[in-house]
mmCIF file of C-alpha atoms and ligand atoms in Angstrom:
data_model
loop_
_atom_site.group_PDB
_atom_site.id
_atom_site.type_symbol
_atom_site.label_atom_id
_atom_site.label_comp_id
_atom_site.label_asym_id
_atom_site.label_seq_id
_atom_site.Cartn_x
_atom_site.Cartn_y
_atom_site.Cartn_z
ATOM 1 C CA MET A 1 25.793 131.340 165.619
ATOM 2 C CA LYS A 2 29.334 130.607 166.674
ATOM 3 C CA MET A 3 31.040 133.522 168.351
ATOM 4 C CA PRO A 4 34.428 134.469 166.946
ATOM 5 C CA LYS A 5 37.305 133.684 169.280
ATOM 6 C CA PRO A 6 38.418 136.763 171.209
ATOM 7 C CA VAL A 7 41.646 138.144 169.855
ATOM 8 C CA ILE A 8 44.240 138.647 172.555
ATOM 9 C CA PRO A 9 45.857 141.987 171.855
ATOM 10 C CA VAL A 10 49.629 141.791 171.625
ATOM 11 C CA THR A 11 51.185 144.606 173.592
ATOM 12 C CA PRO A 12 54.245 146.013 171.881
ATOM 13 C CA ALA A 13 57.329 145.310 173.969
ATOM 14 C CA SER A 14 58.098 148.994 174.383
ATOM 15 C CA SER A 15 54.738 149.904 175.823
ATOM 16 C CA TRP A 16 55.053 148.699 179.406
ATOM 17 C CA GLN A 17 58.668 149.800 179.477
ATOM 18 C CA SER A 18 57.642 153.264 178.446
ATOM 19 C CA GLN A 19 54.911 153.278 181.086
ATOM 20 C CA LEU A 20 57.579 152.513 183.668
ATOM 21 C CA ALA A 21 59.932 155.125 182.255
ATOM 22 C CA HIS A 22 57.259 157.823 182.277
ATOM 23 C CA ALA A 23 55.963 157.353 185.784
ATOM 24 C CA VAL A 24 55.253 160.526 187.754
ATOM 25 C CA THR A 25 58.189 161.188 190.092
ATOM 26 C CA ASP A 26 57.376 164.635 191.435
ATOM 27 C CA PRO A 27 54.955 164.955 194.374
ATOM 28 C CA LEU A 28 53.721 168.400 193.345
ATOM 29 C CA GLN A 29 53.057 167.228 189.827
ATOM 30 C CA LEU A 30 51.110 164.278 191.162
ATOM 31 C CA LEU A 31 48.937 166.585 193.276
ATOM 32 C CA GLN A 32 48.441 168.915 190.344
ATOM 33 C CA ILE A 33 47.272 166.093 188.072
ATOM 34 C CA LEU A 34 44.844 164.976 190.761
ATOM 35 C CA GLY A 35 43.616 168.492 191.515
ATOM 36 C CA ILE A 36 44.654 168.345 195.170
ATOM 37 C CA ASP A 37 45.826 171.437 197.031
ATOM 38 C CA PRO A 38 49.527 171.008 197.956
ATOM 39 C CA SER A 39 48.787 172.443 201.405
ATOM 40 C CA ARG A 40 47.205 169.041 202.190
ATOM 41 C CA PHE A 41 50.693 167.496 202.007
ATOM 42 C CA PRO A 42 53.129 169.945 203.598
ATOM 43 C CA GLN A 43 56.839 169.114 203.193
ATOM 44 C CA CYS A 44 56.096 166.390 200.683
ATOM 45 C CA GLN A 45 59.165 167.419 198.667
ATOM 46 C CA LEU A 46 61.407 166.799 201.665
ATOM 47 C CA ALA A 47 59.884 163.387 202.377
ATOM 48 C CA HIS A 48 60.328 162.546 198.702
ATOM 49 C CA GLN A 49 64.051 163.268 198.993
ATOM 50 C CA GLY A 50 64.298 160.486 201.564
ATOM 51 C CA PHE A 51 62.509 157.980 199.311
ATOM 52 C CA GLN A 52 61.611 158.990 195.805
ATOM 53 C CA LEU A 53 57.991 159.179 194.764
ATOM 54 C CA LYS A 54 57.095 156.974 191.795
ATOM 55 C CA VAL A 55 53.600 156.441 190.384
ATOM 56 C CA PRO A 56 52.941 155.126 186.874
ATOM 57 C CA GLN A 57 49.973 156.450 184.894
ATOM 58 C CA SER A 58 48.069 153.182 185.074
ATOM 59 C CA TYR A 59 48.051 153.395 188.873
ATOM 60 C CA LEU A 60 47.388 157.105 188.921
ATOM 61 C CA ALA A 61 44.282 156.519 186.810
ATOM 62 C CA LYS A 62 42.735 154.527 189.666
ATOM 63 C CA ILE A 63 43.183 157.324 192.237
ATOM 64 C CA ARG A 64 40.089 159.484 192.763
ATOM 65 C CA PRO A 65 40.873 163.044 191.661
ATOM 66 C CA GLY A 66 40.423 165.695 194.305
ATOM 67 C CA ASP A 67 40.489 163.266 197.241
ATOM 68 C CA PRO A 68 43.515 163.711 199.529
ATOM 69 C CA LYS A 69 42.385 160.654 201.521
ATOM 70 C CA ASP A 70 42.146 158.285 198.601
ATOM 71 C CA PRO A 71 43.461 154.887 199.788
ATOM 72 C CA LEU A 72 45.637 154.455 196.707
ATOM 73 C CA LEU A 73 47.078 157.950 196.947
ATOM 74 C CA LEU A 74 48.023 157.437 200.600
ATOM 75 C CA GLN A 75 50.097 154.375 199.646
ATOM 76 C CA VAL A 76 52.284 156.314 197.224
ATOM 77 C CA MET A 77 52.278 159.969 198.293
ATOM 78 C CA ALA A 78 55.353 161.343 200.074
ATOM 79 C CA ASN A 79 54.244 162.519 203.480
ATOM 80 C CA ALA A 80 55.863 164.698 206.153
ATOM 81 C CA GLN A 81 55.039 162.082 208.796
ATOM 82 C CA GLU A 82 57.739 159.867 207.268
ATOM 83 C CA MET A 83 60.351 162.202 208.688
ATOM 84 C CA THR A 84 59.232 161.871 212.313
ATOM 85 C CA PRO A 85 61.741 159.641 214.099
ATOM 86 C CA ALA A 86 60.067 156.623 215.675
ATOM 87 C CA GLU A 87 61.615 154.354 218.247
ATOM 88 C CA GLY A 88 61.888 150.744 217.135
ATOM 89 C CA TYR A 89 61.503 151.630 213.448
ATOM 90 C CA THR A 90 64.710 150.638 211.689
ATOM 91 C CA HIS A 91 66.339 150.254 208.288
ATOM 92 C CA ASP A 92 66.298 146.448 208.249
ATOM 93 C CA PRO A 93 63.202 145.542 210.248
ATOM 94 C CA VAL A 94 62.992 141.897 209.214
ATOM 95 C CA GLY A 95 66.650 140.897 209.428
ATOM 96 C CA ASP A 96 67.078 140.414 205.679
ATOM 97 C CA LEU A 97 70.786 141.185 205.766
ATOM 98 C CA ASP A 98 71.505 138.325 208.162
ATOM 99 C CA ALA A 99 69.906 135.898 205.703
ATOM 100 C CA VAL A 100 72.061 136.817 202.703
ATOM 101 C CA ARG A 101 74.013 133.749 201.538
ATOM 102 C CA THR A 102 75.322 134.914 198.181
ATOM 103 C CA PRO A 103 74.751 138.399 196.706
ATOM 104 C CA GLY A 104 70.971 138.798 196.359
ATOM 105 C CA LEU A 105 70.107 135.317 197.673
ATOM 106 C CA LEU A 106 68.302 135.126 201.019
ATOM 107 C CA HIS A 107 67.908 131.781 202.708
ATOM 108 C CA LYS A 108 65.874 132.327 205.830
ATOM 109 C CA TYR A 109 63.151 129.695 205.806
ATOM 110 C CA ALA A 110 63.271 125.937 205.317
ATOM 111 C CA GLY A 111 62.836 124.719 201.776
ATOM 112 C CA ARG A 112 62.708 128.055 200.032
ATOM 113 C CA VAL A 113 65.143 130.738 198.983
ATOM 114 C CA LEU A 114 64.410 134.256 197.910
ATOM 115 C CA LEU A 115 66.244 135.972 195.065
ATOM 116 C CA VAL A 116 66.447 139.744 194.972
ATOM 117 C CA THR A 117 66.448 140.018 191.202
ATOM 118 C CA THR A 118 66.423 143.779 190.761
ATOM 119 C CA SER A 119 66.099 146.955 192.765
ATOM 120 C CA ALA A 120 63.577 148.473 190.368
ATOM 121 C CA CYS A 121 59.898 148.713 191.229
ATOM 122 C CA ALA A 122 57.006 149.971 189.129
ATOM 123 C CA VAL A 123 55.708 152.014 192.028
ATOM 124 C CA HIS A 124 57.214 153.195 195.284
ATOM 125 C CA CYS A 125 55.089 152.178 198.240
ATOM 126 C CA ARG A 126 55.721 154.400 201.222
ATOM 127 C CA TYR A 127 55.308 151.518 203.697
ATOM 128 C CA CYS A 128 57.815 149.257 201.934
ATOM 129 C CA PHE A 129 60.009 147.270 204.318
ATOM 130 C CA ARG A 130 62.779 147.322 201.729
ATOM 131 C CA ARG A 131 62.707 151.110 201.318
ATOM 132 C CA HIS A 132 66.208 151.215 202.812
ATOM 133 C CA PHE A 133 67.536 147.911 201.444
ATOM 134 C CA PRO A 134 71.123 148.365 200.254
ATOM 135 C CA TYR A 135 70.412 147.237 196.712
ATOM 136 C CA GLU A 136 73.754 148.622 195.495
ATOM 137 C CA THR A 137 75.600 145.827 197.262
ATOM 138 C CA GLN A 138 72.892 143.146 197.327
ATOM 139 C CA GLN A 139 71.594 143.148 193.797
ATOM 140 C CA PRO A 140 72.476 139.970 191.954
ATOM 141 C CA ALA A 141 73.770 141.530 188.791
ATOM 142 C CA ARG A 142 74.253 139.050 185.986
ATOM 143 C CA GLN A 143 77.697 138.021 187.194
ATOM 144 C CA HIS A 144 76.260 137.047 190.597
ATOM 145 C CA TRP A 145 73.534 134.779 189.302
ATOM 146 C CA GLN A 146 75.975 131.933 189.017
ATOM 147 C CA ALA A 147 76.777 132.132 192.721
ATOM 148 C CA ALA A 148 73.062 132.047 193.555
ATOM 149 C CA LEU A 149 72.462 129.144 191.180
ATOM 150 C CA ASP A 150 75.429 127.246 192.634
ATOM 151 C CA TYR A 151 74.050 127.775 196.124
ATOM 152 C CA ILE A 152 70.653 126.371 195.151
ATOM 153 C CA GLN A 153 72.277 123.526 193.241
ATOM 154 C CA SER A 154 74.222 122.497 196.323
ATOM 155 C CA HIS A 155 71.165 122.648 198.627
ATOM 156 C CA PRO A 156 68.852 119.798 197.612
ATOM 157 C CA ASP A 157 66.488 120.651 200.463
ATOM 158 C CA VAL A 158 65.536 123.859 198.628
ATOM 159 C CA THR A 159 62.432 123.029 196.595
ATOM 160 C CA GLU A 160 61.050 126.476 195.930
ATOM 161 C CA VAL A 161 62.624 129.624 194.616
ATOM 162 C CA ILE A 162 60.979 132.986 195.118
ATOM 163 C CA LEU A 163 61.773 135.827 192.752
ATOM 164 C CA SER A 164 61.466 139.092 194.588
ATOM 165 C CA GLY A 165 63.000 142.502 194.430
ATOM 166 C CA GLY A 166 62.333 145.276 193.940
ATOM 167 C CA ASP A 167 59.872 143.879 191.481
ATOM 168 C CA PRO A 168 61.055 140.893 189.437
ATOM 169 C CA LEU A 169 58.607 141.719 186.647
ATOM 170 C CA SER A 170 60.437 144.963 185.992
ATOM 171 C CA LEU A 171 63.117 142.760 184.373
ATOM 172 C CA SER A 172 62.837 142.199 180.631
ATOM 173 C CA ASP A 173 61.275 138.991 179.352
ATOM 174 C CA GLN A 174 64.669 137.963 178.080
ATOM 175 C CA LYS A 175 66.447 138.346 181.424
ATOM 176 C CA LEU A 176 63.612 136.559 183.177
ATOM 177 C CA ALA A 177 63.623 133.770 180.607
ATOM 178 C CA GLU A 178 67.375 133.232 181.051
ATOM 179 C CA LEU A 179 67.182 133.135 184.817
ATOM 180 C CA ILE A 180 64.087 130.930 184.884
ATOM 181 C CA ALA A 181 65.624 128.502 182.382
ATOM 182 C CA GLU A 182 68.653 128.085 184.659
ATOM 183 C CA LEU A 183 66.412 127.490 187.660
ATOM 184 C CA ASP A 184 64.239 125.069 185.718
ATOM 185 C CA ASN A 185 67.356 122.968 185.106
ATOM 186 C CA ILE A 186 67.896 122.380 188.815
ATOM 187 C CA PRO A 187 66.013 119.118 189.348
ATOM 188 C CA HIS A 188 65.176 119.496 193.041
ATOM 189 C CA LEU A 189 63.357 122.805 192.477
ATOM 190 C CA LYS A 190 59.633 122.070 192.298
ATOM 191 C CA ARG A 191 58.146 125.510 192.401
ATOM 192 C CA LEU A 192 58.812 128.958 191.036
ATOM 193 C CA ARG A 193 57.098 131.727 192.944
ATOM 194 C CA ILE A 194 57.048 135.324 191.767
ATOM 195 C CA HIS A 195 56.224 138.082 194.205
ATOM 196 C CA SER A 196 55.144 141.116 192.258
ATOM 197 C CA ARG A 197 53.064 144.228 192.588
ATOM 198 C CA ILE A 198 53.177 144.788 188.827
ATOM 199 C CA PRO A 199 49.935 142.971 187.860
ATOM 200 C CA VAL A 200 48.048 145.528 189.956
ATOM 201 C CA VAL A 201 50.236 148.496 189.043
ATOM 202 C CA VAL A 202 51.182 148.134 185.356
ATOM 203 C CA PRO A 203 48.957 145.307 184.099
ATOM 204 C CA ASP A 204 50.177 145.808 180.517
ATOM 205 C CA ARG A 205 53.489 144.319 181.617
ATOM 206 C CA VAL A 206 51.789 140.932 181.908
ATOM 207 C CA THR A 207 52.232 140.187 178.227
ATOM 208 C CA ARG A 208 51.337 137.009 176.394
ATOM 209 C CA ASP A 209 55.078 136.251 176.169
ATOM 210 C CA LEU A 210 55.432 136.508 179.927
ATOM 211 C CA ILE A 211 52.435 134.269 180.524
ATOM 212 C CA ASN A 212 53.773 131.712 178.050
ATOM 213 C CA LEU A 213 57.151 131.808 179.766
ATOM 214 C CA LEU A 214 55.664 131.093 183.194
ATOM 215 C CA ALA A 215 53.259 128.476 181.891
ATOM 216 C CA GLY A 216 55.847 126.656 179.801
ATOM 217 C CA ILE A 217 58.338 125.502 182.422
ATOM 218 C CA ARG A 218 58.801 122.244 184.277
ATOM 219 C CA MET A 219 58.401 123.817 187.724
ATOM 220 C CA GLN A 220 54.934 124.748 188.953
ATOM 221 C CA SER A 221 54.441 128.505 188.675
ATOM 222 C CA CYS A 222 52.832 130.591 191.336
ATOM 223 C CA MET A 223 52.415 134.331 191.409
ATOM 224 C CA VAL A 224 51.822 136.228 194.607
ATOM 225 C CA ILE A 225 50.415 139.605 193.722
ATOM 226 C CA HIS A 226 50.284 142.457 196.139
ATOM 227 C CA ALA A 227 46.993 144.341 196.323
ATOM 228 C CA ASN A 228 45.958 146.277 199.397
ATOM 229 C CA HIS A 229 42.600 147.617 198.274
ATOM 230 C CA ALA A 230 39.800 146.523 195.912
ATOM 231 C CA GLN A 231 40.063 149.846 194.090
ATOM 232 C CA GLU A 232 43.451 148.688 192.801
ATOM 233 C CA LEU A 233 41.790 145.858 190.870
ATOM 234 C CA GLY A 234 40.140 147.475 187.865
ATOM 235 C CA VAL A 235 39.187 146.097 184.478
ATOM 236 C CA ALA A 236 42.724 145.811 183.075
ATOM 237 C CA GLU A 237 43.969 144.076 186.226
ATOM 238 C CA TYR A 238 41.018 141.688 186.113
ATOM 239 C CA ARG A 239 41.838 140.807 182.513
ATOM 240 C CA VAL A 240 45.509 139.950 183.036
ATOM 241 C CA LEU A 241 44.798 137.995 186.199
ATOM 242 C CA GLN A 242 42.211 135.946 184.336
ATOM 243 C CA GLN A 243 44.768 135.259 181.618
ATOM 244 C CA LEU A 244 47.364 134.118 184.139
ATOM 245 C CA LYS A 245 44.846 131.876 185.804
ATOM 246 C CA GLN A 246 43.695 130.384 182.532
ATOM 247 C CA ALA A 247 47.335 129.572 181.779
ATOM 248 C CA GLY A 248 47.417 127.465 184.933
ATOM 249 C CA ILE A 249 49.409 129.805 187.140
ATOM 250 C CA MET A 250 48.387 129.704 190.794
ATOM 251 C CA LEU A 251 47.484 133.196 191.984
ATOM 252 C CA LEU A 252 47.701 134.371 195.577
ATOM 253 C CA ASN A 253 47.607 137.808 197.144
ATOM 254 C CA GLN A 254 49.416 139.369 200.021
ATOM 255 C CA SER A 255 48.498 142.696 201.569
ATOM 256 C CA VAL A 256 49.841 144.911 204.274
ATOM 257 C CA LEU A 257 47.411 146.208 206.865
ATOM 258 C CA LEU A 258 47.701 149.983 206.568
ATOM 259 C CA LYS A 259 46.079 152.664 208.630
ATOM 260 C CA ALA A 260 43.644 154.840 206.662
ATOM 261 C CA VAL A 261 44.110 152.583 203.610
ATOM 262 C CA ASN A 262 42.538 149.222 204.435
ATOM 263 C CA ASP A 263 42.016 149.150 208.206
ATOM 264 C CA ARG A 264 38.262 148.601 208.087
ATOM 265 C CA ALA A 265 36.544 145.234 207.995
ATOM 266 C CA ASP A 266 34.324 146.189 205.038
ATOM 267 C CA THR A 267 37.390 147.291 203.068
ATOM 268 C CA LEU A 268 39.137 143.976 203.722
ATOM 269 C CA VAL A 269 35.999 142.009 202.863
ATOM 270 C CA ALA A 270 35.614 143.935 199.598
ATOM 271 C CA LEU A 271 39.253 143.222 198.767
ATOM 272 C CA SER A 272 38.856 139.479 199.306
ATOM 273 C CA GLU A 273 35.657 139.424 197.229
ATOM 274 C CA ARG A 274 37.288 141.322 194.385
ATOM 275 C CA LEU A 275 40.388 139.134 194.494
ATOM 276 C CA TYR A 276 38.292 136.021 194.127
ATOM 277 C CA GLU A 277 36.422 137.555 191.189
ATOM 278 C CA CYS A 278 39.827 138.068 189.590
ATOM 279 C CA GLY A 279 40.850 134.451 190.256
ATOM 280 C CA VAL A 280 43.141 135.192 193.194
ATOM 281 C CA LEU A 281 43.068 133.729 196.705
ATOM 282 C CA PRO A 282 44.014 135.866 199.706
ATOM 283 C CA TYR A 283 47.209 134.523 201.285
ATOM 284 C CA TYR A 284 48.721 136.870 203.854
ATOM 285 C CA LEU A 285 47.701 140.064 205.559
ATOM 286 C CA HIS A 286 50.907 141.423 207.060
ATOM 287 C CA LEU A 287 51.136 143.585 210.094
ATOM 288 C CA LEU A 288 53.336 146.511 209.183
ATOM 289 C CA ASP A 289 57.057 145.856 209.399
ATOM 290 C CA PRO A 290 58.572 148.552 211.598
ATOM 291 C CA VAL A 291 60.599 150.243 208.894
ATOM 292 C CA ALA A 292 61.834 153.773 209.519
ATOM 293 C CA GLY A 293 59.433 156.290 207.977
ATOM 294 C CA ALA A 294 56.278 154.162 208.052
ATOM 295 C CA ARG A 295 54.974 154.410 211.590
ATOM 296 C CA HIS A 296 51.932 156.452 210.570
ATOM 297 C CA PHE A 297 50.654 153.354 208.733
ATOM 298 C CA ASP A 298 50.765 151.140 211.814
ATOM 299 C CA VAL A 299 47.604 149.391 212.990
ATOM 300 C CA PRO A 300 48.039 148.026 216.527
ATOM 301 C CA GLN A 301 47.844 144.246 216.860
ATOM 302 C CA THR A 302 44.754 144.282 219.107
ATOM 303 C CA GLU A 303 42.911 146.357 216.530
ATOM 304 C CA ALA A 304 44.075 144.041 213.750
ATOM 305 C CA LEU A 305 42.762 140.999 215.621
ATOM 306 C CA ALA A 306 39.375 142.624 216.182
ATOM 307 C CA LEU A 307 39.210 143.449 212.472
ATOM 308 C CA MET A 308 40.017 139.865 211.545
ATOM 309 C CA ASN A 309 37.206 138.584 213.741
ATOM 310 C CA THR A 310 34.730 140.715 211.822
ATOM 311 C CA VAL A 311 36.221 139.667 208.490
ATOM 312 C CA ARG A 312 36.049 135.991 209.476
ATOM 313 C CA ALA A 313 32.394 136.365 210.396
ATOM 314 C CA SER A 314 31.622 137.753 206.929
ATOM 315 C CA LEU A 315 33.478 135.450 204.536
ATOM 316 C CA PRO A 316 34.092 131.786 203.770
ATOM 317 C CA GLY A 317 37.342 130.623 205.325
ATOM 318 C CA TYR A 318 39.205 130.481 202.010
ATOM 319 C CA LEU A 319 38.708 134.220 201.550
ATOM 320 C CA VAL A 320 40.213 135.110 204.917
ATOM 321 C CA PRO A 321 43.922 135.912 204.651
ATOM 322 C CA GLN A 322 46.254 134.808 207.375
ATOM 323 C CA LEU A 323 47.255 137.671 209.636
ATOM 324 C CA VAL A 324 51.031 137.419 210.029
ATOM 325 C CA ARG A 325 53.961 139.230 211.453
ATOM 326 C CA GLU A 326 57.542 138.840 210.410
ATOM 327 C CA THR A 327 60.106 138.946 213.183
ATOM 328 C CA ALA A 328 63.833 139.056 212.533
ATOM 329 C CA GLY A 329 65.478 135.728 213.319
ATOM 330 C CA GLU A 330 62.298 133.588 213.296
ATOM 331 C CA ASN A 331 62.096 130.509 211.064
ATOM 332 C CA SER A 332 58.874 131.613 209.329
ATOM 333 C CA LYS A 333 56.377 134.408 209.204
ATOM 334 C CA LYS A 334 54.306 133.988 212.335
ATOM 335 C CA PRO A 335 50.523 133.883 212.356
ATOM 336 C CA VAL A 336 49.003 136.324 214.799
ATOM 337 C CA PHE A 337 46.125 134.734 216.681
ATOM 338 C CA GLY A 338 43.421 136.239 218.794
ATOM 339 C CA LEU A 339 40.795 134.690 221.006
HETATM 340 C C1 PLP B 401 58.395 135.863 203.126
HETATM 341 C C2 PLP B 401 59.654 135.199 202.771
HETATM 342 C C3 PLP B 401 59.635 133.907 202.233
HETATM 343 C C4 PLP B 401 58.368 133.140 201.959
HETATM 344 O O1 PLP B 401 57.653 132.870 203.096
HETATM 345 P P1 PLP B 401 56.281 132.072 202.934
HETATM 346 O O2 PLP B 401 55.762 131.975 204.309
HETATM 347 O O3 PLP B 401 56.609 130.778 202.302
HETATM 348 O O4 PLP B 401 55.404 132.898 202.028
HETATM 349 C C5 PLP B 401 60.850 133.308 201.961
HETATM 350 N N1 PLP B 401 62.035 133.916 202.187
HETATM 351 C C6 PLP B 401 62.077 135.158 202.702
HETATM 352 C C7 PLP B 401 63.410 135.775 202.957
HETATM 353 C C8 PLP B 401 60.888 135.859 202.993
HETATM 354 O O5 PLP B 401 60.964 137.085 203.484
HETATM 355 S S1 SF4 B 402 56.492 147.215 194.862
HETATM 356 FE FE1 SF4 B 402 56.989 145.979 196.673
HETATM 357 S S2 SF4 B 402 59.230 146.143 196.868
HETATM 358 FE FE2 SF4 B 402 58.546 147.795 195.493
HETATM 359 S S3 SF4 B 402 58.224 149.596 196.807
HETATM 360 FE FE3 SF4 B 402 56.240 148.539 196.644
HETATM 361 S S4 SF4 B 402 56.176 147.147 198.420
HETATM 362 FE FE4 SF4 B 402 58.322 147.773 198.126
#
C-alpha cells in the first residue's frame, strides 16, 4: 500500500515570535522552573545585571530538571564567576571594531564579509564573544543597509556574505527576504552563509517559508549552526535540520570548547555523531575568545589538543572539527595544531 505523503505542519507566523517574546529572563525564575536551589548560584541576579539572562522555553525543555551541572544550563545561567576580573579578558577580544567598514559590515578576511544584521538573539550565551559588542552604534538599521550593499557592490573580490548578529534568524522573514534579494542581485556574490544558533534553540523558527527563501535564491546557501552539546539536538531540531538539508542547504556546525560543558572527548564525539545524524558536518571547534566575564569557561590549549587527539582516534576525519583560535588582527581564524 502506498503511504500517504507526510504533511509538513505550517507554523503560524506568530508562534516562533511569541516563543522569543516569552523567553525566561529572570535567573531565579529559571532555577525555580528547574527545581534547583538558588544557593547553587549565589549572586546570579548581579551577574544577570551585567548581561541579561535569556532562555526560551524550547531550550529550557532540554535542560535536565534538578541538575545544577547540566551542560545546557551552564551555557545560559548567570554566574557569580562572571564578575571576577580576569587579566587579558576584554570587551572586544577578536578585534571586531577594527574591521568595521560601514555600520554593521565587517571585512576582516579575504573574499568574505560579515553583516551584523541585528543585535537580538534567541538565547543569551554566557561565553559569547559579542556580549559587549556596541550594537547601538554598529547595528545596520534599514537605512544603513544601502551603505553595506554599496560596499559589497564595489568590492568584486567579495564572493561570500555572512549574515551574523546577534542572530540573523531573529529577523522576520520579510526583512530577511528583502536583504537577501538585494544581495542576490550582486553578481559577484556566490555564497550566502547564515550563522545562527536558532535551529538548535527555537527550531520552530525554521519555517517552510524560511527554507523556501534560502533554497530559492541564485547564490548557494549555507547555514552554520551553533551546537555545543548533543543534548541540544533533540527531535524538533533533528526535524528542521533534515528539512533544511533536503532543501539543498549545506549545513555546518561550529562549537565553542567550554569547561564543564563539552570538555570531554566522549562529549565531543557524541556531538559529532549526533550532528551527522541530523545532516550537519562539524566545522569549527573554537577555543574560547577571551571576553570579559567568561574566563571560567576556558579550557587551556594543551588540554584542548589532548582532547582533540582522543576525538581524532575515535571518529572518521570528516567528523572531527577543526580546532581554531581567533586572534585580533590575523587574516583568518587560525588552526591550533598539536603533535
Ligand atoms: C569568522 C569570521 C568569518 C568567517 O571565517 P571562516 O573561516 O570563513 O568561517 C568572516 N568574517 C568575520 C569577521 C569572522 O569573524
Ligand atoms: S546566540 Fe550567538 S551571538 Fe547570541 S549570545 Fe549566543 S553566542 Fe552570542
